Structure formats: C-alpha cells, structure tokens
XYZ file of C-alpha atoms in Angstrom:
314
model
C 1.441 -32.686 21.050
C 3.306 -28.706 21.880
C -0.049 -26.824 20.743
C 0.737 -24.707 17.992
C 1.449 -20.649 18.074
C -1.098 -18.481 17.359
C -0.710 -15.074 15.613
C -3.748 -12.827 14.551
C -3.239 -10.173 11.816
C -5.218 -7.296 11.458
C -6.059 -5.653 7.663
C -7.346 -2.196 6.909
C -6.805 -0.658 4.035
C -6.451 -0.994 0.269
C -6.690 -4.027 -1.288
C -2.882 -3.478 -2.132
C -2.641 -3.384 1.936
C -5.356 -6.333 2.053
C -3.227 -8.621 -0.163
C 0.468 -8.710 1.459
C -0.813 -9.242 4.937
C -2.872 -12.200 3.892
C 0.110 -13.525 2.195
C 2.169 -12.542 5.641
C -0.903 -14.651 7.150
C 0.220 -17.508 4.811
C 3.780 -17.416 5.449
C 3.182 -17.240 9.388
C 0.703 -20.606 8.633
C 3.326 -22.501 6.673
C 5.820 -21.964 9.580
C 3.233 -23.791 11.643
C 1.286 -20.547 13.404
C -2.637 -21.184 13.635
C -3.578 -17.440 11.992
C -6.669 -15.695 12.318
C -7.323 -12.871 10.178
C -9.620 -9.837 11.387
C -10.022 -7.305 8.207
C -12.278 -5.182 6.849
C -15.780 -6.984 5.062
C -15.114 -6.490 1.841
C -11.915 -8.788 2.478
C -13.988 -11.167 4.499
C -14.290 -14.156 1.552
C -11.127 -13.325 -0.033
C -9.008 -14.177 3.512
C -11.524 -17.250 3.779
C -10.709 -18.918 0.502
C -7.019 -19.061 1.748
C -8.259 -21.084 4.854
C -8.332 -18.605 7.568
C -10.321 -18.262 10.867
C -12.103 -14.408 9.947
C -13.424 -11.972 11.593
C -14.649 -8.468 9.543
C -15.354 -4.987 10.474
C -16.490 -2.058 9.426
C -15.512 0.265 6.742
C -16.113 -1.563 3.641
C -13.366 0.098 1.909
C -14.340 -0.431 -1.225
C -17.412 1.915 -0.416
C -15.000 4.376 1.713
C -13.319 4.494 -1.673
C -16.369 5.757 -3.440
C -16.389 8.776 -1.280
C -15.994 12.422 -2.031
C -12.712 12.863 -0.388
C -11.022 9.835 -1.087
C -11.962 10.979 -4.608
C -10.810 13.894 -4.460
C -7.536 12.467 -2.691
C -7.186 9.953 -5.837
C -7.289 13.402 -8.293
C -4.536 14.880 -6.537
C -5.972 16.747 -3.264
C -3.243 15.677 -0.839
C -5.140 17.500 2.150
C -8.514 15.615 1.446
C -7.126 12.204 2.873
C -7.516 14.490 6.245
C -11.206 15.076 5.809
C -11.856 11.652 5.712
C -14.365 11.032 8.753
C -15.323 7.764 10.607
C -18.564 7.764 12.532
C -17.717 7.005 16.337
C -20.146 4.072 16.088
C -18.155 2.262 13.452
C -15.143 3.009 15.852
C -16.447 1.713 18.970
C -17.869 -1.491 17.229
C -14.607 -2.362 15.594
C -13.027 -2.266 18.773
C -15.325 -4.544 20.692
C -15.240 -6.987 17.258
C -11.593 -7.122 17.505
C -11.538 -7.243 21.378
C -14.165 -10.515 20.917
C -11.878 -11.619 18.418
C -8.770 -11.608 20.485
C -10.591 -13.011 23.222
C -12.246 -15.973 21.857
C -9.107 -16.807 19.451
C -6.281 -16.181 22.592
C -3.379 -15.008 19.905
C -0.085 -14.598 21.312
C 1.027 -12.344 19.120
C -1.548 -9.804 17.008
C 0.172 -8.388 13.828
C -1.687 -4.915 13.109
C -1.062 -1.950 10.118
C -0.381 1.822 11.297
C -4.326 2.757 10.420
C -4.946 0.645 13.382
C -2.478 1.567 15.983
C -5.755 2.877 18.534
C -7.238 -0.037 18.686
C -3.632 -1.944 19.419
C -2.701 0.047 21.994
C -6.084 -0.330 23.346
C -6.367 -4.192 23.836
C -2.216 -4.675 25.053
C -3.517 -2.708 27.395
C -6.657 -3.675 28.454
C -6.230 -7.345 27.252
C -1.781 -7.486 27.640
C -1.738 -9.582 24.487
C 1.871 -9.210 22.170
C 1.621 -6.871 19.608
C 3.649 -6.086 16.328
C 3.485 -3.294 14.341
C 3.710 -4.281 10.335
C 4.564 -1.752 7.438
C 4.172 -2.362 3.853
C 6.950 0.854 3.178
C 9.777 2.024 5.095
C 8.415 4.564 7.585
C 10.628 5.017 10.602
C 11.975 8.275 11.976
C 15.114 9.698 10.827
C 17.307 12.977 9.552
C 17.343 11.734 6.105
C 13.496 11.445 5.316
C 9.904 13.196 6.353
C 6.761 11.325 7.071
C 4.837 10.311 4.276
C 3.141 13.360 2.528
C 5.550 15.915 4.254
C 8.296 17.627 1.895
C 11.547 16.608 2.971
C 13.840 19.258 4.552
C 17.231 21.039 3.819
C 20.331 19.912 5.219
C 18.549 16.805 6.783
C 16.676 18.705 9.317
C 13.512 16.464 9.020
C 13.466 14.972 12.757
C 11.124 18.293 13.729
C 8.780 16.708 11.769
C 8.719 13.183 13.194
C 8.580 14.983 16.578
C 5.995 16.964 15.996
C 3.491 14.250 14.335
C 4.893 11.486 16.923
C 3.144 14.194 19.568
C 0.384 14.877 17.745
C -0.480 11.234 17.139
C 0.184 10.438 20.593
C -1.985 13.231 21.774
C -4.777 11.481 18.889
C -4.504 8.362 20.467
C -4.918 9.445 24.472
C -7.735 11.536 23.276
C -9.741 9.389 20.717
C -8.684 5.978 21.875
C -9.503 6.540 25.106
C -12.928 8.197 23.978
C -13.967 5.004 22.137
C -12.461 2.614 24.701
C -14.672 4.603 27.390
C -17.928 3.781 24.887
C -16.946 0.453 24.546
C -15.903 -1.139 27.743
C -16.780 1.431 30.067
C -12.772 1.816 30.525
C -10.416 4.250 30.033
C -6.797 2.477 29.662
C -4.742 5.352 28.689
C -6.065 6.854 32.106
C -3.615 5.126 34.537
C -1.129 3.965 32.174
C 2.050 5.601 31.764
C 2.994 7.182 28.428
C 5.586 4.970 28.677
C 3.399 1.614 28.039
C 1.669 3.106 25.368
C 3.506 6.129 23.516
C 5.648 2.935 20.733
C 2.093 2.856 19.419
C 3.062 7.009 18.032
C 4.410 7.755 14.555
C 8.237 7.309 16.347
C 7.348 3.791 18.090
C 9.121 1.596 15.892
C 12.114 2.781 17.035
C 11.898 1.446 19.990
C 9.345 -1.656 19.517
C 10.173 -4.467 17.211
C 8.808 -3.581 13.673
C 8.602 -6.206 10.717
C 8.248 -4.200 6.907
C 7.419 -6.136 3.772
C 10.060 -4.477 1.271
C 13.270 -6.433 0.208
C 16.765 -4.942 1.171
C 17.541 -5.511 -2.949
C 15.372 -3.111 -3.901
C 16.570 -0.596 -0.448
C 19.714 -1.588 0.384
C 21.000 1.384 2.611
C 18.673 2.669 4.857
C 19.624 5.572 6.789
C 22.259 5.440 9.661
C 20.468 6.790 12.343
C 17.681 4.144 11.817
C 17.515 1.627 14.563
C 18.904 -1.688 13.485
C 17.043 -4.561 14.256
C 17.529 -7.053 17.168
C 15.364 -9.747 18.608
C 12.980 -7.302 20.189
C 13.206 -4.034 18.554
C 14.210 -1.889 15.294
C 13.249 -1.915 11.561
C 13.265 -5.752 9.870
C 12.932 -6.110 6.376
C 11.773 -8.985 5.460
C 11.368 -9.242 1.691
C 7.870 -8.855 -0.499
C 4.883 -10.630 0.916
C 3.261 -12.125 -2.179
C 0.660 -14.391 -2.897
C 1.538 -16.803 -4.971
C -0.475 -17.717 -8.415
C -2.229 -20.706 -6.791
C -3.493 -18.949 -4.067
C -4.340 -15.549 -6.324
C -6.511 -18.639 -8.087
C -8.096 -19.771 -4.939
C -9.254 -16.645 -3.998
C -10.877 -16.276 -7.043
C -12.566 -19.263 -7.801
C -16.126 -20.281 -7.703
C -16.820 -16.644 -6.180
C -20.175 -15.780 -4.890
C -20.058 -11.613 -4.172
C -21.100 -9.014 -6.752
C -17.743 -9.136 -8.449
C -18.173 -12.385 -10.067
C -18.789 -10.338 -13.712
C -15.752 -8.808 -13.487
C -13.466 -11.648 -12.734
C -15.319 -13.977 -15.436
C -14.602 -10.494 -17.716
C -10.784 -10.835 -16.737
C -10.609 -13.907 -17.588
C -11.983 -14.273 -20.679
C -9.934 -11.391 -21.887
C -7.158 -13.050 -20.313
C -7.656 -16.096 -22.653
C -8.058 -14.253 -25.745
C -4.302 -13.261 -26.852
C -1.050 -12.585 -25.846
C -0.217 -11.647 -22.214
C -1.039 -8.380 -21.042
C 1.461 -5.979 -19.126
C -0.343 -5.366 -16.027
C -0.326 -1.760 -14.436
C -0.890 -1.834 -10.723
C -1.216 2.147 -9.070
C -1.251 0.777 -5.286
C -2.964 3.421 -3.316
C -0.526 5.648 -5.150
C -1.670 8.525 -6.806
C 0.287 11.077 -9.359
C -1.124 14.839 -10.550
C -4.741 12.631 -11.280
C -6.170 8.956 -11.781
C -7.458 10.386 -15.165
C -3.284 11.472 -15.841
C -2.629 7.923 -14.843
C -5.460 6.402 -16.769
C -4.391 7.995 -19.948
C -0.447 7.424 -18.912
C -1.152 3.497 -19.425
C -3.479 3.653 -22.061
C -0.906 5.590 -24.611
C 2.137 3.779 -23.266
C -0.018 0.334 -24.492
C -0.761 1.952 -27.792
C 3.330 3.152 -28.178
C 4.092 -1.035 -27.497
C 1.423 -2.332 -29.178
C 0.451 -4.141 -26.035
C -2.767 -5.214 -24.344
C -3.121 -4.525 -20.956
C -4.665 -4.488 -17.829
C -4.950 -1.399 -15.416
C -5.544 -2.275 -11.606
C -7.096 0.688 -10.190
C -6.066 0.513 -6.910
C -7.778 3.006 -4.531
C-alpha cells in the first residue's frame, strides 16, 4: 500500500490560535495525511482527544497569559506585547523538542504560525524538511494596509513599513535564531546560508513562499491588487474558516482529567438550564480594556434579555 503523507503542524498561541490549526490538523487527516501536532502543553490533551500523535513545549500559555504584560496588553497597553520576555532556556529546548519531533515523525511538510517562524527557518535548514507558513488573518505586504498594530498611512504609502519590519525581523531571526541554534546543536545555520534560503521566513516572505490563511473570501472578497495571487507554490490562499466541528468540540471535552474539569462541568450545567445563550468570543482581540469589554457584553445581555456566555480569550 502508497504509505500515506505526513504533515506536522505546529501551535503557539491563544487558544483561539490553538483551535483552528487543530481543526486544519483534522481536515489535513480526513484527506488521508498522518498529522502530528507539536503545540504548546497546555494544548497537549486537547490535540490528543482528537487522535493526534503530540508533542508539547514550553510556554504554557495559559500561565504566559497570567503575566504582567500580557495583562497589561489585554487593558489596552499596545507597547507591552513588546516586553514580553522568553527565557533562552525555554527557547533552546523548544527547538531541540521540535527538532526530535521532526526527526522521529519524518513529516514532509511542517505547517507552522508566524510566532514560530525561528524555529522554521532553523530546521529547513538544518533538517531541509518542507515548510508552510499558516495565518489565521490576512497579513501580507502591500500599499493598501500596515502590519498589525501599525497605523495605516496616507495616500497608501504603507510599504515603508513592511520594509522596515521585514528587515528588522530578518535581522531578529539571523541574530536570535542563530543564537539558540548555536546552544542547541552546536550549529549556526544562518552562518553559511544565503539570505536568500532563509529571508521568506521575514514579515514579507509570503510573498514569495506559498502561504495558506484560514479566512473565507465571503467575508474578504477583494484583497488588495498588489498582493501576490496564489499559484501552486507561492502567494496568499484563502482557504475558508478552520472549525471544529460540535462532535469534535465534544470530544475534546469529555471525560477530562486537567484542572479545568470544574469549569467545563460549570458550563454545562448552565448550558442545560434554559434557553441558549449568545456566546461572546474576544479572540486575542482586545478594545480600550477587557473590563470595557466585560461590561460591553454584560449590558448588551441585560438590553436582550439574554443569557450568555463570555469567552475570555487571552
């Protein structure tokens, strides 16, 4: 029997990052790829309830979460996000877990999220396994739109910034990656390599590397002309949501074992006891406060005469 293809998809993030890219992970299995799934811990018996080969590494990010900055990030400090630190040891252990993992699994493709674009471009080049950049939000360089967090420019003179950051991330990644490979493997692979074989892992890569996004073309229909449109090897695809669906949501819920077992018997149970709730879900999205937003949902419930439930997100 033709041995099946396998595809290995990293996670690191929120949970609303954790979620689509295990239901990418399902959608890949159903099309007859054998998927592993390396993620952060705290996602570590969530991804194995829906049947996956996992492998976990450090942050928890529900404890990252907890911290002062991210706090302060989630109460409207845009510039706090930037204070966020990582020890180097967490850095150089996540890179030999996911080096292991890539080794002992042999994927021949690895799917892996913008927060871990170092560790990538590390092990294509160390390792020369396939890699494919996945977004969960339109991000590609362009006139008509800054990076994320920038304000957007007059007269559609925002390609300075996607220059500028595409450099500086670049710079990042030469610097730091190599810094942490060094620790790690003893290896510097940015040292000999071109900028060429590395520089599509940068903030303007996807325009020149293949790049899948889970958003539907309904909801964005036009995206900007000077956007690269996508081919078999390269540009911006959009693929549609990447959902799980209820039975699956259920199966990564049931007959759990971790310390939030009182708050999913809690959901339930309120669940149970009336009408259907509208259900608020912030993403890692944050506007003027989490206590604005709190209070937002809560009086908007109260106006309908609605229950609800608030997902808090980050």
């Amino acid at each position: 029997a033709e041995k099946a293809p396998r595809a290995s998809v990293w996670i690191c993030g929120s949970t609303g990052d954790a979620h689509p890219a295990m239901a990418l992970g399902l959608a890949l299995r159903a099309r007859g790829f054998e998927v592993q799934v390396a993620c952060n811990t705290n996602y570590v018996l969530a991804a194995e309830r829906l049947g996956f080969s996992v492998v976990g590494f450090e942050p928890d990010m529900r404890k990252l979460c907890e911290s002062e900055p991210v706090r302060k990030f989630m109460n409207g400090s845009t510039t706090a996000m930037f204070k966020v630190e990582e020890p180097f040891a967490v850095r150089v252990e996540r890179l030999r877990v996911l080096r292991e993992a890539c080794q002992n699994f042999k994927p021949d493709v690895v799917l892996w999220p913008g927060l871990l674009a170092k560790e990538a471009a590390v092990l294509e080049l160390l390792l020369g396994v396939c890699t494919i950049r996945y977004q969960l939000q339109p991000q590609c360089a362009t006139r008509d739109m800054p990076p994320v967090l920038l304000h957007k420019a007059p007269f559609g003179w925002n390609s300075p910034w996607w220059t500028m950051l595409h450099a500086l991330t670049c710079m990042d990644m030469k610097r730091e990656g190599g810094r942490v490979a060094s620790e790690a493997f003893g290896v510097d692979p940015f040292r000999k390599a071109s900028a060429a074989a590395w520089g599509h892992f940068g903030l303007r890569g996807n325009r020149h590397r293949l790049t899948i996004c889970g958003v539907s073309e309904h909801i964005l229909p036009r995206v900007p002309p000077d956007w690269p449109r996508p081919t078999a090897t390269g540009g911006m695809h959009m693929t549609g949501w990447w959902m799980l669906d209820p039975a699956d949501q259920a199966s990564a819920l049931a007959n759990r074992s971790d310390a939030l077992d009182a708050e999913a018997h809690a959901l339930q149970q309120f669940l149970a006891a009336g009408d259907p709730p509208v259900c608020f879900g912030w993403g890692s999205m944050t506007c003027v406060s989490s206590g604005f937003m709190a209070q937002l949902a809560v009086r908007t419930l109260r106006l309908a005469g609605r229950r609800g439930v608030i997902v808090g997100g980050w």
